[in-house]
Amino acid sequence: MKIIVSQTHEDSCKKAAVMFRELLREKPTAKLGLATGGTPLPLYAELARMNKAGEVDFSRACSVNLDEYCGLAPTHDQSYRYFMDTNLFNHINIDKSHTFVASGTKPPEEAAAELEEKVYEGGAPDLQLLGIGANGHIAFNEPATALVAESHPAPLTESTIDANARFFATRADVPSLSVTMGMKGILSAAKIIMLAEGKGKKEAIEGLVKGGSITTQNPSTFLKLHRDVTVFIDKELADAVGVK
Ligand code: GLP
C-alpha cells in the first residue's frame, strides 16, 4: 500500500486526478469506479478543469458508482446519481449513457443484482476511487460481524446517518437503507485510490495504514488484501495518525 501525504486535501486530489489522467491516456476506454461524499469533490473539480483544458478525455470511458440511497429518485438532490451528474458528469465529456449509478427506486434486491452485473460488465473497474467513513466503512459496507462479498442492500449505521445528515434538511430525511457494491466488487478493481481528509478519519485510517490486521469492524482494512492501493491523506490526518 502506498501512502501519500500532502499539505492539503486539494493537493491530494490534484495528485489523484493525475492518476485518472494517466490511466485515461493509456487506456481511453477505461472503466472508472466512482465514489460520492464530500471528500472527492475537489478531485471531480480538478478532473472537470483538466477535461476543459484538453488534458484528459472521457469520451470513450465508462463508469460505475459504488452505491446509492434506497428511496431516492435520481432527480432527488441528495441521490448519488444527482451528485455525480452535478459534480462531475455534467462538466466532462463522458457519455452519460456509459455511466451507471444503482437505482434508488427499484426494489433493493433488484437494484443490487443490477449493480453486481454492472461491476463486471466488460471487465471490473480499471481504477476504483474510495472515500472512507469515520467508522471505516467503504461504499456502504459498514462495520459488522460479517461483511458481504456481492452487491447488496445495506442498512446505514446510526453513526453514518449522523455523518450524512449534514447533507439533508433533517436527520429523519437520511435514508436508512442503501444499495452498495460489496467487498468483492471493490477488491476486483485493478487499482484502488483511497482519499481521506481531516482528523475525523483518524481511527478509520489508523486501522487501514497501521499494522497488518484485517477486521470486519473496519471494512477498509480489507484493502490490505489488494496489491495496488494508493492512500492519499492530508497532513492534518497524517499527523493525527502518526505517519510521515
Ligand atoms: C458515505 C459514502 C461513502 C463515503 C463516505 C465518506 O456514506 N457511502 O462512499 O466514502 O460516506 O463520506 P465523506 O467523504 O463525505 O466523508
PDB file of C-alpha atoms and ligand atoms in Angstrom:
ATOM      1  CA  MET A   1       0.000   0.000   0.000  1.00  0.00           C
ATOM      2  CA  LYS A   2       1.331   3.422  -0.976  1.00  0.00           C
ATOM      3  CA  ILE A   3       0.575   6.265   1.428  1.00  0.00           C
ATOM      4  CA  ILE A   4       0.953   9.755   0.020  1.00  0.00           C
ATOM      5  CA  VAL A   5       0.784  12.670   2.445  1.00  0.00           C
ATOM      6  CA  SER A   6       0.009  16.115   1.047  1.00  0.00           C
ATOM      7  CA  GLN A   7      -0.078  19.500   2.720  1.00  0.00           C
ATOM      8  CA  THR A   8      -3.760  19.959   1.890  1.00  0.00           C
ATOM      9  CA  HIS A   9      -6.639  17.804   0.709  1.00  0.00           C
ATOM     10  CA  GLU A  10      -6.751  19.845  -2.511  1.00  0.00           C
ATOM     11  CA  ASP A  11      -3.156  18.746  -3.178  1.00  0.00           C
ATOM     12  CA  SER A  12      -4.147  15.098  -2.559  1.00  0.00           C
ATOM     13  CA  CYS A  13      -6.978  15.483  -5.052  1.00  0.00           C
ATOM     14  CA  LYS A  14      -4.684  17.008  -7.685  1.00  0.00           C
ATOM     15  CA  LYS A  15      -2.356  14.013  -7.366  1.00  0.00           C
ATOM     16  CA  ALA A  16      -5.268  11.585  -7.562  1.00  0.00           C
ATOM     17  CA  ALA A  17      -6.529  13.411 -10.670  1.00  0.00           C
ATOM     18  CA  VAL A  18      -3.160  12.804 -12.330  1.00  0.00           C
ATOM     19  CA  MET A  19      -3.668   9.060 -11.779  1.00  0.00           C
ATOM     20  CA  PHE A  20      -7.013   9.273 -13.563  1.00  0.00           C
ATOM     21  CA  ARG A  21      -5.419  11.295 -16.367  1.00  0.00           C
ATOM     22  CA  GLU A  22      -2.570   8.835 -16.820  1.00  0.00           C
ATOM     23  CA  LEU A  23      -4.959   5.883 -16.886  1.00  0.00           C
ATOM     24  CA  LEU A  24      -7.195   7.533 -19.496  1.00  0.00           C
ATOM     25  CA  ARG A  25      -4.212   8.451 -21.668  1.00  0.00           C
ATOM     26  CA  GLU A  26      -3.019   4.882 -21.561  1.00  0.00           C
ATOM     27  CA  LYS A  27      -6.488   3.359 -21.880  1.00  0.00           C
ATOM     28  CA  PRO A  28      -9.119   5.764 -23.277  1.00  0.00           C
ATOM     29  CA  THR A  29     -11.868   3.165 -22.792  1.00  0.00           C
ATOM     30  CA  ALA A  30     -11.071   2.772 -19.085  1.00  0.00           C
ATOM     31  CA  LYS A  31     -13.801   1.822 -16.654  1.00  0.00           C
ATOM     32  CA  LEU A  32     -13.834   4.108 -13.627  1.00  0.00           C
ATOM     33  CA  GLY A  33     -15.228   3.112 -10.249  1.00  0.00           C
ATOM     34  CA  LEU A  34     -16.541   6.316  -8.684  1.00  0.00           C
ATOM     35  CA  ALA A  35     -17.494   7.483  -5.214  1.00  0.00           C
ATOM     36  CA  THR A  36     -19.603  10.201  -3.617  1.00  0.00           C
ATOM     37  CA  GLY A  37     -19.381  12.184  -0.379  1.00  0.00           C
ATOM     38  CA  GLY A  38     -17.654  15.448   0.427  1.00  0.00           C
ATOM     39  CA  THR A  39     -14.163  14.017   0.033  1.00  0.00           C
ATOM     40  CA  PRO A  40     -13.954  13.559  -3.772  1.00  0.00           C
ATOM     41  CA  LEU A  41     -15.401  16.994  -4.622  1.00  0.00           C
ATOM     42  CA  PRO A  42     -12.024  18.722  -5.228  1.00  0.00           C
ATOM     43  CA  LEU A  43     -10.931  15.716  -7.306  1.00  0.00           C
ATOM     44  CA  TYR A  44     -14.024  15.994  -9.503  1.00  0.00           C
ATOM     45  CA  ALA A  45     -13.461  19.745  -9.875  1.00  0.00           C
ATOM     46  CA  GLU A  46      -9.881  19.076 -10.983  1.00  0.00           C
ATOM     47  CA  LEU A  47     -10.974  16.400 -13.478  1.00  0.00           C
ATOM     48  CA  ALA A  48     -13.510  18.862 -14.904  1.00  0.00           C
ATOM     49  CA  ARG A  49     -10.791  21.504 -15.208  1.00  0.00           C
ATOM     50  CA  MET A  50      -8.415  19.049 -16.890  1.00  0.00           C
ATOM     51  CA  ASN A  51     -11.140  17.967 -19.290  1.00  0.00           C
ATOM     52  CA  LYS A  52     -11.932  21.574 -20.293  1.00  0.00           C
ATOM     53  CA  ALA A  53      -8.244  22.273 -20.740  1.00  0.00           C
ATOM     54  CA  GLY A  54      -7.980  19.282 -23.082  1.00  0.00           C
ATOM     55  CA  GLU A  55      -5.683  17.389 -20.714  1.00  0.00           C
ATOM     56  CA  VAL A  56      -7.955  14.393 -20.291  1.00  0.00           C
ATOM     57  CA  ASP A  57     -10.640  12.843 -22.456  1.00  0.00           C
ATOM     58  CA  PHE A  58     -13.586  10.883 -21.065  1.00  0.00           C
ATOM     59  CA  SER A  59     -15.422  10.387 -24.357  1.00  0.00           C
ATOM     60  CA  ARG A  60     -14.689   6.657 -24.535  1.00  0.00           C
ATOM     61  CA  ALA A  61     -14.614   5.972 -20.783  1.00  0.00           C
ATOM     62  CA  CYS A  62     -17.369   4.394 -18.719  1.00  0.00           C
ATOM     63  CA  SER A  63     -18.106   4.345 -15.016  1.00  0.00           C
ATOM     64  CA  VAL A  64     -19.859   2.518 -12.243  1.00  0.00           C
ATOM     65  CA  ASN A  65     -20.613   4.063  -8.850  1.00  0.00           C
ATOM     66  CA  LEU A  66     -20.203   2.380  -5.515  1.00  0.00           C
ATOM     67  CA  ASP A  67     -23.633   2.906  -4.046  1.00  0.00           C
ATOM     68  CA  GLU A  68     -26.979   4.695  -3.910  1.00  0.00           C
ATOM     69  CA  TYR A  69     -29.562   5.541  -1.280  1.00  0.00           C
ATOM     70  CA  CYS A  70     -32.727   3.447  -1.421  1.00  0.00           C
ATOM     71  CA  GLY A  71     -35.857   5.544  -1.700  1.00  0.00           C
ATOM     72  CA  LEU A  72     -34.318   8.497  -3.531  1.00  0.00           C
ATOM     73  CA  ALA A  73     -35.179   9.114  -7.180  1.00  0.00           C
ATOM     74  CA  PRO A  74     -32.317  10.119  -9.497  1.00  0.00           C
ATOM     75  CA  THR A  75     -33.751  13.646  -9.535  1.00  0.00           C
ATOM     76  CA  HIS A  76     -33.562  13.979  -5.726  1.00  0.00           C
ATOM     77  CA  ASP A  77     -30.790  16.438  -4.925  1.00  0.00           C
ATOM     78  CA  GLN A  78     -29.225  14.052  -2.383  1.00  0.00           C
ATOM     79  CA  SER A  79     -29.318  10.982  -4.604  1.00  0.00           C
ATOM     80  CA  TYR A  80     -25.907   9.809  -5.675  1.00  0.00           C
ATOM     81  CA  ARG A  81     -26.996   9.931  -9.352  1.00  0.00           C
ATOM     82  CA  TYR A  82     -27.789  13.631  -8.914  1.00  0.00           C
ATOM     83  CA  PHE A  83     -24.485  14.120  -7.075  1.00  0.00           C
ATOM     84  CA  MET A  84     -22.498  12.506  -9.903  1.00  0.00           C
ATOM     85  CA  ASP A  85     -24.313  14.441 -12.630  1.00  0.00           C
ATOM     86  CA  THR A  86     -23.977  17.823 -10.957  1.00  0.00           C
ATOM     87  CA  ASN A  87     -20.460  17.399  -9.578  1.00  0.00           C
ATOM     88  CA  LEU A  88     -18.791  15.522 -12.429  1.00  0.00           C
ATOM     89  CA  PHE A  89     -20.676  14.128 -15.401  1.00  0.00           C
ATOM     90  CA  ASN A  90     -22.262  17.451 -16.460  1.00  0.00           C
ATOM     91  CA  HIS A  91     -18.800  19.015 -16.522  1.00  0.00           C
ATOM     92  CA  ILE A  92     -16.829  16.430 -18.518  1.00  0.00           C
ATOM     93  CA  ASN A  93     -17.243  14.860 -21.950  1.00  0.00           C
ATOM     94  CA  ILE A  94     -18.304  11.433 -20.710  1.00  0.00           C
ATOM     95  CA  ASP A  95     -21.270   9.793 -22.445  1.00  0.00           C
ATOM     96  CA  LYS A  96     -23.832   9.686 -19.621  1.00  0.00           C
ATOM     97  CA  SER A  97     -25.338   6.513 -21.018  1.00  0.00           C
ATOM     98  CA  HIS A  98     -21.990   4.886 -20.198  1.00  0.00           C
ATOM     99  CA  THR A  99     -22.248   5.860 -16.526  1.00  0.00           C
ATOM    100  CA  PHE A 100     -24.031   3.673 -14.005  1.00  0.00           C
ATOM    101  CA  VAL A 101     -25.373   4.534 -10.580  1.00  0.00           C
ATOM    102  CA  ALA A 102     -27.568   1.905  -8.946  1.00  0.00           C
ATOM    103  CA  SER A 103     -31.286   2.562  -8.827  1.00  0.00           C
ATOM    104  CA  GLY A 104     -32.663   4.066  -5.636  1.00  0.00           C
ATOM    105  CA  THR A 105     -36.246   3.370  -6.627  1.00  0.00           C
ATOM    106  CA  LYS A 106     -36.276  -0.261  -7.810  1.00  0.00           C
ATOM    107  CA  PRO A 107     -36.767  -2.972  -5.186  1.00  0.00           C
ATOM    108  CA  PRO A 108     -33.404  -3.050  -3.339  1.00  0.00           C
ATOM    109  CA  GLU A 109     -32.619  -6.688  -4.212  1.00  0.00           C
ATOM    110  CA  GLU A 110     -33.230  -5.981  -7.888  1.00  0.00           C
ATOM    111  CA  ALA A 111     -31.132  -2.794  -7.774  1.00  0.00           C
ATOM    112  CA  ALA A 112     -28.322  -4.745  -6.092  1.00  0.00           C
ATOM    113  CA  ALA A 113     -28.411  -7.519  -8.706  1.00  0.00           C
ATOM    114  CA  GLU A 114     -28.243  -4.907 -11.462  1.00  0.00           C
ATOM    115  CA  LEU A 115     -25.287  -3.191  -9.783  1.00  0.00           C
ATOM    116  CA  GLU A 116     -23.477  -6.513  -9.382  1.00  0.00           C
ATOM    117  CA  GLU A 117     -23.812  -7.131 -13.111  1.00  0.00           C
ATOM    118  CA  LYS A 118     -22.552  -3.652 -13.984  1.00  0.00           C
ATOM    119  CA  VAL A 119     -19.473  -4.022 -11.773  1.00  0.00           C
ATOM    120  CA  TYR A 120     -18.170  -6.793 -14.034  1.00  0.00           C
ATOM    121  CA  GLU A 121     -19.751  -5.870 -17.395  1.00  0.00           C
ATOM    122  CA  GLY A 122     -16.880  -5.523 -19.874  1.00  0.00           C
ATOM    123  CA  GLY A 123     -14.461  -6.250 -17.009  1.00  0.00           C
ATOM    124  CA  ALA A 124     -14.038  -4.907 -13.478  1.00  0.00           C
ATOM    125  CA  PRO A 125     -13.082  -1.233 -12.992  1.00  0.00           C
ATOM    126  CA  ASP A 126      -9.548  -0.247 -14.001  1.00  0.00           C
ATOM    127  CA  LEU A 127      -9.465   2.279 -11.174  1.00  0.00           C
ATOM    128  CA  GLN A 128     -11.699   2.405  -8.110  1.00  0.00           C
ATOM    129  CA  LEU A 129     -11.966   5.616  -6.126  1.00  0.00           C
ATOM    130  CA  LEU A 130     -12.918   5.316  -2.458  1.00  0.00           C
ATOM    131  CA  GLY A 131     -13.649   7.593   0.440  1.00  0.00           C
ATOM    132  CA  ILE A 132     -13.926   6.304   3.963  1.00  0.00           C
ATOM    133  CA  GLY A 133     -16.460   6.715   6.739  1.00  0.00           C
ATOM    134  CA  ALA A 134     -15.267   7.767  10.198  1.00  0.00           C
ATOM    135  CA  ASN A 135     -16.144   4.217  11.272  1.00  0.00           C
ATOM    136  CA  GLY A 136     -14.086   2.666   8.465  1.00  0.00           C
ATOM    137  CA  HIS A 137     -16.944   1.952   6.069  1.00  0.00           C
ATOM    138  CA  ILE A 138     -16.205   1.839   2.355  1.00  0.00           C
ATOM    139  CA  ALA A 139     -19.114   2.416  -0.031  1.00  0.00           C
ATOM    140  CA  PHE A 140     -21.880   1.377   2.390  1.00  0.00           C
ATOM    141  CA  ASN A 141     -20.088  -1.700   3.707  1.00  0.00           C
ATOM    142  CA  GLU A 142     -20.498  -0.820   7.361  1.00  0.00           C
ATOM    143  CA  PRO A 143     -18.608  -2.355  10.310  1.00  0.00           C
ATOM    144  CA  ALA A 144     -20.313  -5.632  11.283  1.00  0.00           C
ATOM    145  CA  THR A 145     -19.537  -9.146  12.468  1.00  0.00           C
ATOM    146  CA  ALA A 146     -19.574 -10.235   8.817  1.00  0.00           C
ATOM    147  CA  LEU A 147     -19.183  -8.358   5.544  1.00  0.00           C
ATOM    148  CA  VAL A 148     -20.882  -9.184   2.242  1.00  0.00           C
ATOM    149  CA  ALA A 149     -18.957 -10.060  -0.920  1.00  0.00           C
ATOM    150  CA  GLU A 150     -21.518  -9.172  -3.583  1.00  0.00           C
ATOM    151  CA  SER A 151     -23.578  -6.034  -4.192  1.00  0.00           C
ATOM    152  CA  HIS A 152     -26.437  -5.947  -1.693  1.00  0.00           C
ATOM    153  CA  PRO A 153     -28.986  -3.794   0.093  1.00  0.00           C
ATOM    154  CA  ALA A 154     -27.253  -2.435   3.208  1.00  0.00           C
ATOM    155  CA  PRO A 155     -28.704  -0.569   6.189  1.00  0.00           C
ATOM    156  CA  LEU A 156     -26.751   2.503   7.263  1.00  0.00           C
ATOM    157  CA  THR A 157     -25.423   2.552  10.817  1.00  0.00           C
ATOM    158  CA  GLU A 158     -26.654   5.264  13.165  1.00  0.00           C
ATOM    159  CA  SER A 159     -23.226   6.912  13.038  1.00  0.00           C
ATOM    160  CA  THR A 160     -23.308   7.072   9.231  1.00  0.00           C
ATOM    161  CA  ILE A 161     -26.814   8.536   9.323  1.00  0.00           C
ATOM    162  CA  ASP A 162     -25.457  11.143  11.770  1.00  0.00           C
ATOM    163  CA  ALA A 163     -22.484  11.862   9.496  1.00  0.00           C
ATOM    164  CA  ASN A 164     -24.576  12.184   6.338  1.00  0.00           C
ATOM    165  CA  ALA A 165     -27.361  14.217   7.977  1.00  0.00           C
ATOM    166  CA  ARG A 166     -25.374  17.369   7.137  1.00  0.00           C
ATOM    167  CA  PHE A 167     -26.460  16.987   3.512  1.00  0.00           C
ATOM    168  CA  PHE A 168     -30.192  16.682   4.301  1.00  0.00           C
ATOM    169  CA  ALA A 169     -32.775  19.115   5.714  1.00  0.00           C
ATOM    170  CA  THR A 170     -33.242  16.958   8.812  1.00  0.00           C
ATOM    171  CA  ARG A 171     -31.703  13.749  10.160  1.00  0.00           C
ATOM    172  CA  ALA A 172     -35.024  11.998   9.586  1.00  0.00           C
ATOM    173  CA  ASP A 173     -34.648  12.620   5.841  1.00  0.00           C
ATOM    174  CA  VAL A 174     -31.490  10.482   5.590  1.00  0.00           C
ATOM    175  CA  PRO A 175     -32.420   7.131   4.043  1.00  0.00           C
ATOM    176  CA  SER A 176     -31.704   4.222   6.349  1.00  0.00           C
ATOM    177  CA  LEU A 177     -31.105   1.756   3.518  1.00  0.00           C
ATOM    178  CA  SER A 178     -28.694   1.774   0.595  1.00  0.00           C
ATOM    179  CA  VAL A 179     -27.638  -0.441  -2.257  1.00  0.00           C
ATOM    180  CA  THR A 180     -23.895  -0.933  -2.243  1.00  0.00           C
ATOM    181  CA  MET A 181     -21.141  -2.694  -4.089  1.00  0.00           C
ATOM    182  CA  GLY A 182     -19.802  -5.481  -1.888  1.00  0.00           C
ATOM    183  CA  MET A 183     -16.244  -6.175  -0.847  1.00  0.00           C
ATOM    184  CA  LYS A 184     -15.540  -8.405  -3.854  1.00  0.00           C
ATOM    185  CA  GLY A 185     -16.519  -5.729  -6.381  1.00  0.00           C
ATOM    186  CA  ILE A 186     -14.336  -3.153  -4.665  1.00  0.00           C
ATOM    187  CA  LEU A 187     -11.367  -5.500  -4.467  1.00  0.00           C
ATOM    188  CA  SER A 188     -11.810  -6.549  -8.113  1.00  0.00           C
ATOM    189  CA  ALA A 189     -10.620  -3.190  -9.431  1.00  0.00           C
ATOM    190  CA  ALA A 190      -7.144  -3.227 -10.960  1.00  0.00           C
ATOM    191  CA  LYS A 191      -6.108  -0.164  -8.947  1.00  0.00           C
ATOM    192  CA  ILE A 192      -7.645   1.489  -5.914  1.00  0.00           C
ATOM    193  CA  ILE A 193      -7.322   5.092  -4.753  1.00  0.00           C
ATOM    194  CA  MET A 194      -8.410   5.963  -1.226  1.00  0.00           C
ATOM    195  CA  LEU A 195      -8.877   9.646  -0.407  1.00  0.00           C
ATOM    196  CA  ALA A 196      -9.245  10.791   3.194  1.00  0.00           C
ATOM    197  CA  GLU A 197      -9.131  14.195   4.806  1.00  0.00           C
ATOM    198  CA  GLY A 198      -9.035  15.566   8.328  1.00  0.00           C
ATOM    199  CA  LYS A 199      -8.574  14.167  11.802  1.00  0.00           C
ATOM    200  CA  GLY A 200     -12.180  12.971  11.935  1.00  0.00           C
ATOM    201  CA  LYS A 201     -10.996   9.988   9.881  1.00  0.00           C
ATOM    202  CA  LYS A 202      -8.132   9.201  12.297  1.00  0.00           C
ATOM    203  CA  GLU A 203      -9.382   5.893  13.706  1.00  0.00           C
ATOM    204  CA  ALA A 204     -10.558   4.592  10.355  1.00  0.00           C
ATOM    205  CA  ILE A 205      -7.257   5.414   8.613  1.00  0.00           C
ATOM    206  CA  GLU A 206      -5.205   4.152  11.527  1.00  0.00           C
ATOM    207  CA  GLY A 207      -6.760   0.727  11.055  1.00  0.00           C
ATOM    208  CA  LEU A 208      -6.006   0.861   7.346  1.00  0.00           C
ATOM    209  CA  VAL A 209      -2.419   2.097   7.304  1.00  0.00           C
ATOM    210  CA  LYS A 210      -1.041   0.800  10.590  1.00  0.00           C
ATOM    211  CA  GLY A 211      -0.320  -2.851  11.201  1.00  0.00           C
ATOM    212  CA  GLY A 212      -1.323  -5.852   9.172  1.00  0.00           C
ATOM    213  CA  SER A 213      -4.599  -6.876  10.724  1.00  0.00           C
ATOM    214  CA  ILE A 214      -7.891  -7.086   8.900  1.00  0.00           C
ATOM    215  CA  THR A 215     -11.183  -6.758  10.706  1.00  0.00           C
ATOM    216  CA  THR A 216     -14.816  -6.621   9.661  1.00  0.00           C
ATOM    217  CA  GLN A 217     -15.177  -3.891  12.311  1.00  0.00           C
ATOM    218  CA  ASN A 218     -13.177  -1.616   9.984  1.00  0.00           C
ATOM    219  CA  PRO A 219     -14.102  -2.683   6.439  1.00  0.00           C
ATOM    220  CA  SER A 220     -11.365  -0.512   4.924  1.00  0.00           C
ATOM    221  CA  THR A 221      -8.776  -2.900   6.391  1.00  0.00           C
ATOM    222  CA  PHE A 222      -9.750  -5.430   3.685  1.00  0.00           C
ATOM    223  CA  LEU A 223      -7.923  -3.178   1.236  1.00  0.00           C
ATOM    224  CA  LYS A 224      -4.765  -4.751   2.689  1.00  0.00           C
ATOM    225  CA  LEU A 225      -5.637  -7.787   0.577  1.00  0.00           C
ATOM    226  CA  HIS A 226      -5.221  -5.741  -2.606  1.00  0.00           C
ATOM    227  CA  ARG A 227      -1.838  -5.240  -4.240  1.00  0.00           C
ATOM    228  CA  ASP A 228      -2.344  -1.806  -5.784  1.00  0.00           C
ATOM    229  CA  VAL A 229      -3.824   0.646  -3.301  1.00  0.00           C
ATOM    230  CA  THR A 230      -2.767   4.291  -3.028  1.00  0.00           C
ATOM    231  CA  VAL A 231      -3.973   6.181   0.040  1.00  0.00           C
ATOM    232  CA  PHE A 232      -3.914   9.978  -0.226  1.00  0.00           C
ATOM    233  CA  ILE A 233      -4.181  11.801   3.096  1.00  0.00           C
ATOM    234  CA  ASP A 234      -3.674  15.400   4.116  1.00  0.00           C
ATOM    235  CA  LYS A 235      -1.107  16.498   6.686  1.00  0.00           C
ATOM    236  CA  GLU A 236      -3.640  17.053   9.451  1.00  0.00           C
ATOM    237  CA  LEU A 237      -4.796  13.452   9.182  1.00  0.00           C
ATOM    238  CA  ALA A 238      -1.254  12.122   8.728  1.00  0.00           C
ATOM    239  CA  ASP A 239      -0.138  13.941  11.904  1.00  0.00           C
ATOM    240  CA  ALA A 240      -3.123  12.593  13.838  1.00  0.00           C
ATOM    241  CA  VAL A 241      -2.343   9.043  12.728  1.00  0.00           C
ATOM    242  CA  GLY A 242       1.419   9.485  13.090  1.00  0.00           C
ATOM    243  CA  VAL A 243       2.528   8.731   9.538  1.00  0.00           C
ATOM    244  CA  LYS A 244       5.012  10.791   7.519  1.00  0.00           C
TER     245      LYS A 244
HETATM  246  C1  GLP B   1     -20.698   7.934   2.504  1.00  0.00           C
HETATM  247  C2  GLP B   1     -20.448   7.078   1.243  1.00  0.00           C
HETATM  248  C3  GLP B   1     -19.015   6.639   1.134  1.00  0.00           C
HETATM  249  C4  GLP B   1     -18.114   7.797   1.529  1.00  0.00           C
HETATM  250  C5  GLP B   1     -18.277   8.088   2.995  1.00  0.00           C
HETATM  251  C6  GLP B   1     -17.491   9.296   3.474  1.00  0.00           C
HETATM  252  O1  GLP B   1     -21.728   7.494   3.313  1.00  0.00           O
HETATM  253  N1  GLP B   1     -21.310   5.946   1.074  1.00  0.00           N
HETATM  254  O2  GLP B   1     -18.750   6.191  -0.191  1.00  0.00           O
HETATM  255  O3  GLP B   1     -16.774   7.475   1.277  1.00  0.00           O
HETATM  256  O4  GLP B   1     -19.611   8.131   3.401  1.00  0.00           O
HETATM  257  O5  GLP B   1     -18.091  10.492   3.117  1.00  0.00           O
HETATM  258  P1  GLP B   1     -17.372  11.896   3.169  1.00  0.00           P
HETATM  259  O6  GLP B   1     -16.422  11.927   2.033  1.00  0.00           O
HETATM  260  O7  GLP B   1     -18.479  12.896   2.995  1.00  0.00           O
HETATM  261  O8  GLP B   1     -16.688  11.996   4.486  1.00  0.00           O
END
